[in-house]
Coordinates of C-alpha atoms in Angstrom, one line a residue:
X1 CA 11.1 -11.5 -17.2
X2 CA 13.2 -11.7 -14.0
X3 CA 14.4 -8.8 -12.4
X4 CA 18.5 -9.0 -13.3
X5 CA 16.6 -8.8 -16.9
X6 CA 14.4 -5.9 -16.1
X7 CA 17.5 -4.1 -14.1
X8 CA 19.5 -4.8 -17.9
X9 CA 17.2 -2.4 -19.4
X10 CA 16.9 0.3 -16.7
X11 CA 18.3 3.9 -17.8
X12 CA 20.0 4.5 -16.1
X13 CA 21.1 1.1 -15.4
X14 CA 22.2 1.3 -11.3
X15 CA 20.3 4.6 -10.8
X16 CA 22.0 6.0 -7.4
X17 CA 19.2 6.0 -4.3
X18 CA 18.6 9.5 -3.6
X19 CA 19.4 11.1 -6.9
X20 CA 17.0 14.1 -7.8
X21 CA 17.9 13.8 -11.3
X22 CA 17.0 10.0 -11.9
X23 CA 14.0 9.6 -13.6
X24 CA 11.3 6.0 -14.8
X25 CA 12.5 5.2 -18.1
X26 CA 8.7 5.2 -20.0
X27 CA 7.1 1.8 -20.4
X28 CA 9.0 0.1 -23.6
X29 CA 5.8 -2.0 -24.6
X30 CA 2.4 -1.8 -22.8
X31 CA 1.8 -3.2 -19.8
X32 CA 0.1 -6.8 -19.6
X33 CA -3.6 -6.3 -19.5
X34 CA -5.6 -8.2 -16.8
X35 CA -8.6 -9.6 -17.7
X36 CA -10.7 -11.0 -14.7
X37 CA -10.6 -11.5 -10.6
X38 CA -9.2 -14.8 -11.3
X39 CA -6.0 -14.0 -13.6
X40 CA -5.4 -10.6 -11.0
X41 CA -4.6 -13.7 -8.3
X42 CA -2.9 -16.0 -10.7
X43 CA -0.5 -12.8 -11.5
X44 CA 0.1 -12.0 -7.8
X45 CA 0.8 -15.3 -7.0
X46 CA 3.0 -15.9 -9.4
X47 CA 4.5 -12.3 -8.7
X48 CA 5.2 -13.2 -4.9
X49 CA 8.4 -15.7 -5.4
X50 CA 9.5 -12.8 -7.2
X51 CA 9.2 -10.0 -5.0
X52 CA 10.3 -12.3 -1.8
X53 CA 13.8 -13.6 -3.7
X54 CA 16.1 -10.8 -2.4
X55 CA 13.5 -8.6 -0.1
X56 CA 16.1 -9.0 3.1
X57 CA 18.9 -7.8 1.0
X58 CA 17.1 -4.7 -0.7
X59 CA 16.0 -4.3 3.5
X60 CA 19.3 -4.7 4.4
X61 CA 20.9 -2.3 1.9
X62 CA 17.8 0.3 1.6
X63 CA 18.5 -0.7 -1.7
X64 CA 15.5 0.7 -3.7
X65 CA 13.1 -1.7 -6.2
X66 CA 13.4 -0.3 -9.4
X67 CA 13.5 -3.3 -11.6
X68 CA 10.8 -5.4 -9.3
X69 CA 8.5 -1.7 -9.8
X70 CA 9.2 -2.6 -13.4
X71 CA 7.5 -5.7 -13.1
X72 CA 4.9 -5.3 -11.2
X73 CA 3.9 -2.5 -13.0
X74 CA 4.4 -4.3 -16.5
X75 CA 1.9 -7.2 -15.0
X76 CA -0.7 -5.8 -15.3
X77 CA -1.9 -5.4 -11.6
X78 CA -1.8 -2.1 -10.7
X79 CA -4.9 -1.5 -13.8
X80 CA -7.0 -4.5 -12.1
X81 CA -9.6 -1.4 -10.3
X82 CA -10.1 0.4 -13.7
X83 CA -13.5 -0.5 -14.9
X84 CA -14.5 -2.8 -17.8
X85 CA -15.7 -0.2 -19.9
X86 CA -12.4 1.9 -20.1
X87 CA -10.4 -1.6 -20.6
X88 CA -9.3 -2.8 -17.5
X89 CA -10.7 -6.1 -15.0
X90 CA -12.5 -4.2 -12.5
X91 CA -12.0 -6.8 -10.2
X92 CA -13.9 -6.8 -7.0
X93 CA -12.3 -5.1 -3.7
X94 CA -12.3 -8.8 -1.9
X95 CA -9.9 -9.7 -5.1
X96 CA -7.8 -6.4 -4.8
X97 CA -7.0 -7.3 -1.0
X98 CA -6.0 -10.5 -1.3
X99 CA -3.7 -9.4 -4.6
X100 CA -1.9 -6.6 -1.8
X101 CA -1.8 -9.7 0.6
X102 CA 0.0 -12.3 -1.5
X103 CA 2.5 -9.4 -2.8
X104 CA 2.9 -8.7 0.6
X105 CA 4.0 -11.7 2.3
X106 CA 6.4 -11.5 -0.2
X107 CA 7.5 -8.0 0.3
X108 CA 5.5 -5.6 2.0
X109 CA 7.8 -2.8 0.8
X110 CA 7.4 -3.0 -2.7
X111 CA 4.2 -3.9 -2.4
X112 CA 2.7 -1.2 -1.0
X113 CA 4.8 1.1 -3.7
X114 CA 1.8 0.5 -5.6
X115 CA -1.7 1.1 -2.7
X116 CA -2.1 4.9 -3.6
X117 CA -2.6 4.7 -7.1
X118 CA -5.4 2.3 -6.5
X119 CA -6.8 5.1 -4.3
X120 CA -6.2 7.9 -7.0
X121 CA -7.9 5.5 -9.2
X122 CA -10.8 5.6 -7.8
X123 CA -10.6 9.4 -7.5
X124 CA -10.7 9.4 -11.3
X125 CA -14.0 7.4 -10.8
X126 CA -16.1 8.6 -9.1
X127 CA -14.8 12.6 -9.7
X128 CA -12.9 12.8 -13.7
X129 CA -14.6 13.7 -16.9
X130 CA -14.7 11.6 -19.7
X131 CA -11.8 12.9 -21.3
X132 CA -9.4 12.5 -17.8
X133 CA -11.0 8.9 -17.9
X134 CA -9.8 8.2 -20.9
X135 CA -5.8 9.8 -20.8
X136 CA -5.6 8.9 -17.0
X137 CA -6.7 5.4 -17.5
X138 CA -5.0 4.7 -20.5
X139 CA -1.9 5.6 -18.8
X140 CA -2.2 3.4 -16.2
X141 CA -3.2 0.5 -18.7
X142 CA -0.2 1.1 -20.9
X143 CA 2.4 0.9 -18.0
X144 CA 2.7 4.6 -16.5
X145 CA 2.5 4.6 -12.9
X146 CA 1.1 6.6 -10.2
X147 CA 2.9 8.5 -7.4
X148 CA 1.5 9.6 -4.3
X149 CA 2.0 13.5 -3.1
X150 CA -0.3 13.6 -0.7
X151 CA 0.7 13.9 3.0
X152 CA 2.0 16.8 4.4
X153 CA 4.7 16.3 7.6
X154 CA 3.7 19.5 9.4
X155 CA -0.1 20.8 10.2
X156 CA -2.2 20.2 12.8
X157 CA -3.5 17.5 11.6
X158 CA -3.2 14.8 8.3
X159 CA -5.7 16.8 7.1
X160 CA -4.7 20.4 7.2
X161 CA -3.1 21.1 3.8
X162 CA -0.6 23.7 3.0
X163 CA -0.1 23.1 -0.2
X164 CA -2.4 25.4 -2.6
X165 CA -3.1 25.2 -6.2
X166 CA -3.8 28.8 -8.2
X167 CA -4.6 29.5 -11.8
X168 CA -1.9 31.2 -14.0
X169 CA -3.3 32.5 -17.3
X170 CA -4.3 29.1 -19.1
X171 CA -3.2 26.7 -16.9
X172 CA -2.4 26.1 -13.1
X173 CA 0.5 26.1 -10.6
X174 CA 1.0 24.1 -7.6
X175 CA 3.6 25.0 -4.7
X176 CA 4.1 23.1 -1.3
X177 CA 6.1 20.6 0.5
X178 CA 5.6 16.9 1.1
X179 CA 6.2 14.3 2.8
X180 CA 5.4 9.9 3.2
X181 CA 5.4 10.0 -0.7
X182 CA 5.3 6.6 -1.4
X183 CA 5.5 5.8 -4.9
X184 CA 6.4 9.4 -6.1
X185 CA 10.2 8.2 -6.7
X186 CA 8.8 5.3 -9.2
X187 CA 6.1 7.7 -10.6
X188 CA 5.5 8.4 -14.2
X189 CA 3.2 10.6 -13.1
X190 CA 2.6 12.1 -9.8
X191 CA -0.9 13.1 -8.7
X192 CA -1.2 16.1 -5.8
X193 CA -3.8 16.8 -2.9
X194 CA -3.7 20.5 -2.7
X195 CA -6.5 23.4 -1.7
X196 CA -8.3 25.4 -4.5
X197 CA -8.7 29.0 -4.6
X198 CA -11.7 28.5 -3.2
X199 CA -10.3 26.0 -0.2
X200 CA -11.4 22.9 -2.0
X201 CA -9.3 19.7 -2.1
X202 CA -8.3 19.2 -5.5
X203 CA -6.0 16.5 -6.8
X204 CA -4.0 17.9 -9.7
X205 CA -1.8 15.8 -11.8
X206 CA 1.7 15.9 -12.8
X207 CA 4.2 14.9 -15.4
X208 CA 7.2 13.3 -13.2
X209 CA 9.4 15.6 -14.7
X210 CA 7.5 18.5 -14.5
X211 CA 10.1 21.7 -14.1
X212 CA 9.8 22.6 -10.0
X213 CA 8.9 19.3 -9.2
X214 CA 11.5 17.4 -7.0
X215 CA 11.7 14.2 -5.2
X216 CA 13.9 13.7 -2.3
X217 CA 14.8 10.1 -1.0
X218 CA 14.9 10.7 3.0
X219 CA 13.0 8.2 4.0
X220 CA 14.4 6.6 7.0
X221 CA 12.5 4.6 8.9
X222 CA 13.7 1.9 10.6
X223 CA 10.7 -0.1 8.6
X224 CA 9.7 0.1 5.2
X225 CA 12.2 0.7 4.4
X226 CA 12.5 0.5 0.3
X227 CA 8.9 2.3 0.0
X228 CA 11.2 5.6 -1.1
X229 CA 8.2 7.4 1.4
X230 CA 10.2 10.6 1.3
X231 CA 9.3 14.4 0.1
X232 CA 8.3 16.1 -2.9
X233 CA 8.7 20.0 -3.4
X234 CA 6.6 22.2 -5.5
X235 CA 7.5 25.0 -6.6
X236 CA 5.5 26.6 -9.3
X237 CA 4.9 23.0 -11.2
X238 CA 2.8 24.1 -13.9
X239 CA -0.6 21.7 -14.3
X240 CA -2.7 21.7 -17.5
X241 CA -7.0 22.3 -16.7
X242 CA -7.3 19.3 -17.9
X243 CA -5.2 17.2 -15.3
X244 CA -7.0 18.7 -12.4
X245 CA -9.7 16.4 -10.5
X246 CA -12.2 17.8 -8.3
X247 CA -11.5 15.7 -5.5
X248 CA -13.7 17.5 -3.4
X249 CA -16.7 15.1 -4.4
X250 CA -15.3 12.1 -2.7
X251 CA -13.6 13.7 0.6
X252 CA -15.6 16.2 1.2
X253 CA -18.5 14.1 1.3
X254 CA -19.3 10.3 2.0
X255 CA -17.4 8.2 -0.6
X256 CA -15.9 4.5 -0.4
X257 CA -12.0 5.7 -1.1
X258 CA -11.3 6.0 2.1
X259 CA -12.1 2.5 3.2
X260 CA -10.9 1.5 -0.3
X261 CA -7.7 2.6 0.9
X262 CA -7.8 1.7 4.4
X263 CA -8.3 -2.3 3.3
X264 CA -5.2 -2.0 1.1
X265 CA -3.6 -1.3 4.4
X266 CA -5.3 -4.2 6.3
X267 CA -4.5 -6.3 3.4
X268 CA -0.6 -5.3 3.5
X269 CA -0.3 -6.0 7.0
X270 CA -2.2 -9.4 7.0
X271 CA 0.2 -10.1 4.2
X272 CA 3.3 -9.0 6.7
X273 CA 1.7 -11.7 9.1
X274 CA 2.1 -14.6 6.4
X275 CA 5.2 -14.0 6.0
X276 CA 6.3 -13.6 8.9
X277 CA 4.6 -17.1 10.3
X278 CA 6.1 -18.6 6.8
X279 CA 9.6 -18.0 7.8
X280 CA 8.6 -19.4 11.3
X281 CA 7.5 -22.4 10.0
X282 CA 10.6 -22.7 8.1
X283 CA 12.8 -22.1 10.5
X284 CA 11.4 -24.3 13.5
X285 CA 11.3 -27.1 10.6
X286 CA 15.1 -26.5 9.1
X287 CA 16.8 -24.8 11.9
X288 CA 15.8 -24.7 15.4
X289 CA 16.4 -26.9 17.8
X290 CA 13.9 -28.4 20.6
X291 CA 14.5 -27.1 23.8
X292 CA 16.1 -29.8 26.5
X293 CA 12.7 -29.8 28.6
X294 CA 10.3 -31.0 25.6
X295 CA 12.3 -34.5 25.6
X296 CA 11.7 -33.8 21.3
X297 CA 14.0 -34.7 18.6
X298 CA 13.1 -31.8 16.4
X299 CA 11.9 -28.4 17.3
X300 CA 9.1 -29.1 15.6
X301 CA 7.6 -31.4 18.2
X302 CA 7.8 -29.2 20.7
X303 CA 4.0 -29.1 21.9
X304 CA 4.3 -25.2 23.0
X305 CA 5.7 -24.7 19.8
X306 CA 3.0 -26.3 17.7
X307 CA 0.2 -25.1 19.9
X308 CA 2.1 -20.9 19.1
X309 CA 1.9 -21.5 15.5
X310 CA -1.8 -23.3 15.7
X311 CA -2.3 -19.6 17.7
X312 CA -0.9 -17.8 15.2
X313 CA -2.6 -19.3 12.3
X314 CA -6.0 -18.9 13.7
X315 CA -5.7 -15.2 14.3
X316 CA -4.5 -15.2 10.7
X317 CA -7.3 -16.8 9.4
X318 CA -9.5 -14.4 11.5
X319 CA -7.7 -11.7 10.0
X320 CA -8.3 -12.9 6.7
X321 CA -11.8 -13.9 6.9
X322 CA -12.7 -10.0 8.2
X323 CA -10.8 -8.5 5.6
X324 CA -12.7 -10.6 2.9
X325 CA -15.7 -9.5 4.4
X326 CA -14.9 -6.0 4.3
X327 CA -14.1 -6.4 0.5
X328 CA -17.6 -8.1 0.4
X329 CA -19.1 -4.9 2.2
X330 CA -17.1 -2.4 -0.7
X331 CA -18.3 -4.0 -3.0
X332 CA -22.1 -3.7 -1.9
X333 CA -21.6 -0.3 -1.3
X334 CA -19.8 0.8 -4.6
X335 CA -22.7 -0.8 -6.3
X336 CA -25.1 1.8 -3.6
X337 CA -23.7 4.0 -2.2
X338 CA -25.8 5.8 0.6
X339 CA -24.3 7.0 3.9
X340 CA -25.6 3.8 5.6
X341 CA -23.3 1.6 3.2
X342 CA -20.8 4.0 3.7
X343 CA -20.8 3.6 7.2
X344 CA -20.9 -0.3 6.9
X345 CA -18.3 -0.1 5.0
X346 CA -16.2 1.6 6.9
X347 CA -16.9 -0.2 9.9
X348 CA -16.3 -3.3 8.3
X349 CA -12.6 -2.3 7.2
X350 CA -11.9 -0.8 10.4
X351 CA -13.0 -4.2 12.1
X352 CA -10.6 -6.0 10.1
X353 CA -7.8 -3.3 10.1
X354 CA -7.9 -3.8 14.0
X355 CA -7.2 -8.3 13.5
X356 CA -4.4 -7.5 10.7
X357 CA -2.8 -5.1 12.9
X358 CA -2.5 -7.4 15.9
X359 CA -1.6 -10.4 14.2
X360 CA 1.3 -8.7 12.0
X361 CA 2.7 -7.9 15.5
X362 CA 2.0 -11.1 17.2
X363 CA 3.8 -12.9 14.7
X364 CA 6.7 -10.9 13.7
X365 CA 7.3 -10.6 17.7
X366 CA 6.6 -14.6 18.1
X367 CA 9.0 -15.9 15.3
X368 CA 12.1 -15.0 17.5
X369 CA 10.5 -16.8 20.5
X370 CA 9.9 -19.9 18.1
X371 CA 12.7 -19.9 16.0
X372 CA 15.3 -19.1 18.9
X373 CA 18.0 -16.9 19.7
X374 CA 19.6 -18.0 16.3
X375 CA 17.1 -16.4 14.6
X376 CA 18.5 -13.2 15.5
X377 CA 21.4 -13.4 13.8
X378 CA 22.4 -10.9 11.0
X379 CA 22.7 -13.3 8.5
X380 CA 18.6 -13.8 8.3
X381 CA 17.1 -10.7 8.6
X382 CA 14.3 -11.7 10.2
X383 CA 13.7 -8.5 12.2
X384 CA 12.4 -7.1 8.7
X385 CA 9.2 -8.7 9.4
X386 CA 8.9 -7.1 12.5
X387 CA 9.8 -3.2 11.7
X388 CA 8.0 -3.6 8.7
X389 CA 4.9 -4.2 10.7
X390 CA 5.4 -2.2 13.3
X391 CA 6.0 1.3 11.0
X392 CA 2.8 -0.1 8.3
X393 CA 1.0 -0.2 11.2
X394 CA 0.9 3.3 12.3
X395 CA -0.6 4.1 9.4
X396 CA -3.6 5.4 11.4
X397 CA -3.8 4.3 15.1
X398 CA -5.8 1.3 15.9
X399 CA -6.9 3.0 19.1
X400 CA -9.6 5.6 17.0
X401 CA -10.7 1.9 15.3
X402 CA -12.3 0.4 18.5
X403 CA -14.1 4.1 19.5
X404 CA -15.0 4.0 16.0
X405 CA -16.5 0.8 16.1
X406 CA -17.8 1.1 19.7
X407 CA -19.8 4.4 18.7
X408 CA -21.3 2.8 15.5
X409 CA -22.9 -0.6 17.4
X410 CA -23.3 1.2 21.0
X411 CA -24.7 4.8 20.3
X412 CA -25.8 4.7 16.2
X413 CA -23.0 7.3 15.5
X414 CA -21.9 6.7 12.0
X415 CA -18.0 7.0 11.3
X416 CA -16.0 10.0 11.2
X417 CA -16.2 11.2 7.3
X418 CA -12.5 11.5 6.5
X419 CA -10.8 9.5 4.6
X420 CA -8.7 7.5 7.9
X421 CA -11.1 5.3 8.7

C-alpha cells in the first residue's frame, strides 16, 4: 500500500492539524504480524523509501503523517518487542535499534511517533497480569497503537508528577496536564504516568476517545516537527481496574526500560546522521561544484571533501558499532537482570547515546560546508536534518552521560536509577 492509498481511506480523509475532534479511524484488517529479527529489518528497510518520499514537504508544511502512521503501524513493527508466547517476534534489542535507525534516516519524525510504545510495552512485561497481557498485546498486534502521556512541562524536575490517579466507586479517574506527547495524536489508545493514592507511579490506560481526554497539537519546535509532541488534558478520564499497570515495579526499582528507551533514542539520532551524510553524498555527487583551488572537475574529487565524508563515516560507524553493543548488553541483561547488568546496561546505552549524538550534529552541521552555499536554498530543505537532530537530541543532556560514565569506571558508582539514563 502507498500512502496516497492509505490517505484514500482515512476518515476523515484530510483530517485538519490541530483538530481536537479528529480521531484514528480503528485498524480495518489486522496489522501484519512479524515473525522473526530478520523479517523486522526486511520491513523497515523496505519501509524507509517510504517514509523518506515527501519527509521535507510534511517538514516544510508541519504537515502531520497520518497515512505513513497507517503504515507503519499496519507493518507489523511496532509488535516486533511483544514476546513469542503472546504472538509477536520478540526480536532482540540490537534488532529493535537498528529497525528505529533505518526508519530514521528516512524520517526521524515519523519514526520516533512510534519509540514510546515500545517503552510501554515493556511496562506491560515486566509489571501486567495475564489478562492485561493478553487485551494490551492483542491490541497492539491487531493494529491499535500506543500514545505517550507521559511528560509533564512544569515541575521541578521530569520526574515530579502532577498528575494523580484516584479511585471512583468501581473504576478510576485520572486528571492532569501534559506535555511532549508524542504519539498521543495517532493513539488508539493512550497510556498515562500518573501518582497513586498512595504516591506510586502507575501507568493507567486509556481509550483515545475517552470523555475528558483531549489532545492539543502545539507542538512547535523548530525540529521534529511532525512528531504532534504536544499536550494532553485530563480531566476526570474514567479508567477501568483493569487498564491500570503498576508501574511502580520497573521505575521505582532497577529495571532495563529505561535504557530500553534511551537506545531507541541513540538509534533515532544515529539514523538522523545517515541521512543526513546520504544527502551529502548526493549532493557533492549531483550538485556541487569543486572549489577553484582543488584544480578538480567534480566536487567529488575534492581531497578535503572526500577526506570530511571518510570523517564522517567513521564516526558513524563508531556510533553504530556502540549502539549494537548496547543492544547486545539489553539483551544479556533482560535475560538476568541484577543491578550489576542493569548498570552495564545502562552504561553501555549511555556510551553510545554520547557517539549518536555527536555524529548527528557533525553531519547535519557538515553537509552545508560540503554541499555549498547551494545547499541552503529553500528548495531542498536540507536544514531538516539539522533541527531534527539538534531538538532529538536534547532528549536528556549528553553532559550527565560522560559523569555517568566517568562515576561508573572511575569511583564504582552504579548509574542513577531513573529512567534518563
Amino acid at each position: 500500500m502507498t500512502p496516497t492509498q492509505a490517505t484514500a481511506r482515512q476518515t476523515p480523509a484530510d483530517p485538519a492539524p490541530g483538530d481536537p475532534g479528529w480521531l484514528p479511524a480503528p485498524p480495518e484488517r489486522p496489522a501484519h504480524v512479524i515473525r522473526d529479527d530478520a523479517e523486522a529489518i526486511a520491513v523497515a528497510e523496505r519501509l524507509k523509501p517510504l517514509f523518506a518520499a515527501e519527509a521535507k514537504e510534511r517538514d516544510r508544511e508541519r504537515r502531520l503523517p497520518f497515512a505513513e502512521v497507517d503504515l507503519f503501524s499496519e507493518s507489523g513493527l511496532w509488535g516486533i518487542t511483544i514476546p513469542k508466547e503472546y504472538g509477536g517476534a520478540g526480536v532482540s534489542q540490537v534488532t529493535l535499534a537498528k529497525v528505529f535507525a533505518t526508519l530514521a534516516a528516512g524520517d526521524p519524525s515519523l519514526t520516533q511517533i512510534a519509540q514510546n510504545s515500545f517503552e510501554i510495552i515493556d511496562v506491560i512485561r515486566q509489571t501486567g497480569s495475564e489478562a492485561q497481557k493478553h487485551e494490551l498485546f492483542g491490541a497492539v498486534l491487531a493494529g491499535k497503537r500506543l500514545g505517550n502521556a507521559f511528560s509533564e512541562f512544569g515541575g521541578k524536575n521530569v520526574e515530579a508528577f502532577e498528575t494523580k490517579l484516584v479511585r471512583k466507586g468501581d473504576h478510576f479517574v485520572v486528571s492532569g496536564r501534559k506535555f511532549y506527547a508524542t504519539g498521543a495524536l495517532f493513539a488508539h489508545l493512550v497510556p498515562i504516568v500518573a501518582l497513586d493514592e498512595a504516591g506510586h507511579v502507575v501507568v493507567a490506560v486509556a481509550d483515545r476517545g475517552a470523555a475528558g481526554l483531549e489532545v492539543v497539537n502545539d507542538w512547535s519546535a523548530f525540529g521534529q516537527r511532525t512528531t504532534a509532541s504536544g499536550t494532553v488534558i485530563l480531566d476526570e478520564v474514567a479508567i477501568p481496574e483493569a487498564r491500570v499497570l503498576p508501574a511502580h515495579i520497573v521505575y521505582e526499582n532497577q529495571s532495563a526500560v529505561g535504557p530500553q528507551s534511551q537506545l531507541i533514542h541513540a538509534a533515532i539520532d544515529a539514523g538522523i546522521a545517515r541521512g543526513a551524510i546520504e544527502a551529502t553524498i548526493d549532493l557533492v555527487r549531483n550538485h556541487a561544484r569543486p572549489w577553484i583551488d582543488s584544480c578538480s572537475d567534480t566536487a567529488s574529487d575534492d581531497p578535503y571533501t572526500i577526506a570530511a565524508i571518510g570523517d564522517l563515516k567513521i564516526r558513524l560507524h563508531a556510533a553504530e558499532a556502540l549502539f549494537e553493543r548496547a543492544g547486545r548488553q539489553l539483551d544479556e541483561t533482560i535475560a538476568d537482570v541484577t543491578e550489576e547488568t542493569i548498570g552495564r546496561a545502562k552504561i553501555a546505552v549511555a556510551e553510545a547515546k554520547v557517539l549518536t549524538t555527536e555524529v548527528a550534529l557533525a553531519a547535519s552541521n557538515k553537509l552545508f560546508e560540503l554541499a555549498g552555499t547551494r545547499s541552503t536554498l529553500g528548495t531542498y530543505n536540507l536544514d531538516r536534518f539539522w533541527r531534527d537532530a539538534r531538538t532529538h537530541t536534547l532528549h536528556d543532556p549528553v553532559r550527565w552521560k560522560f559523569h555517568a560514565v566517568g562515576q561508573y569506571y572511575l569511583n564504582g558508582v552504579q548509574p542513577p536509577l531513573h529512567s534518563w539514563i
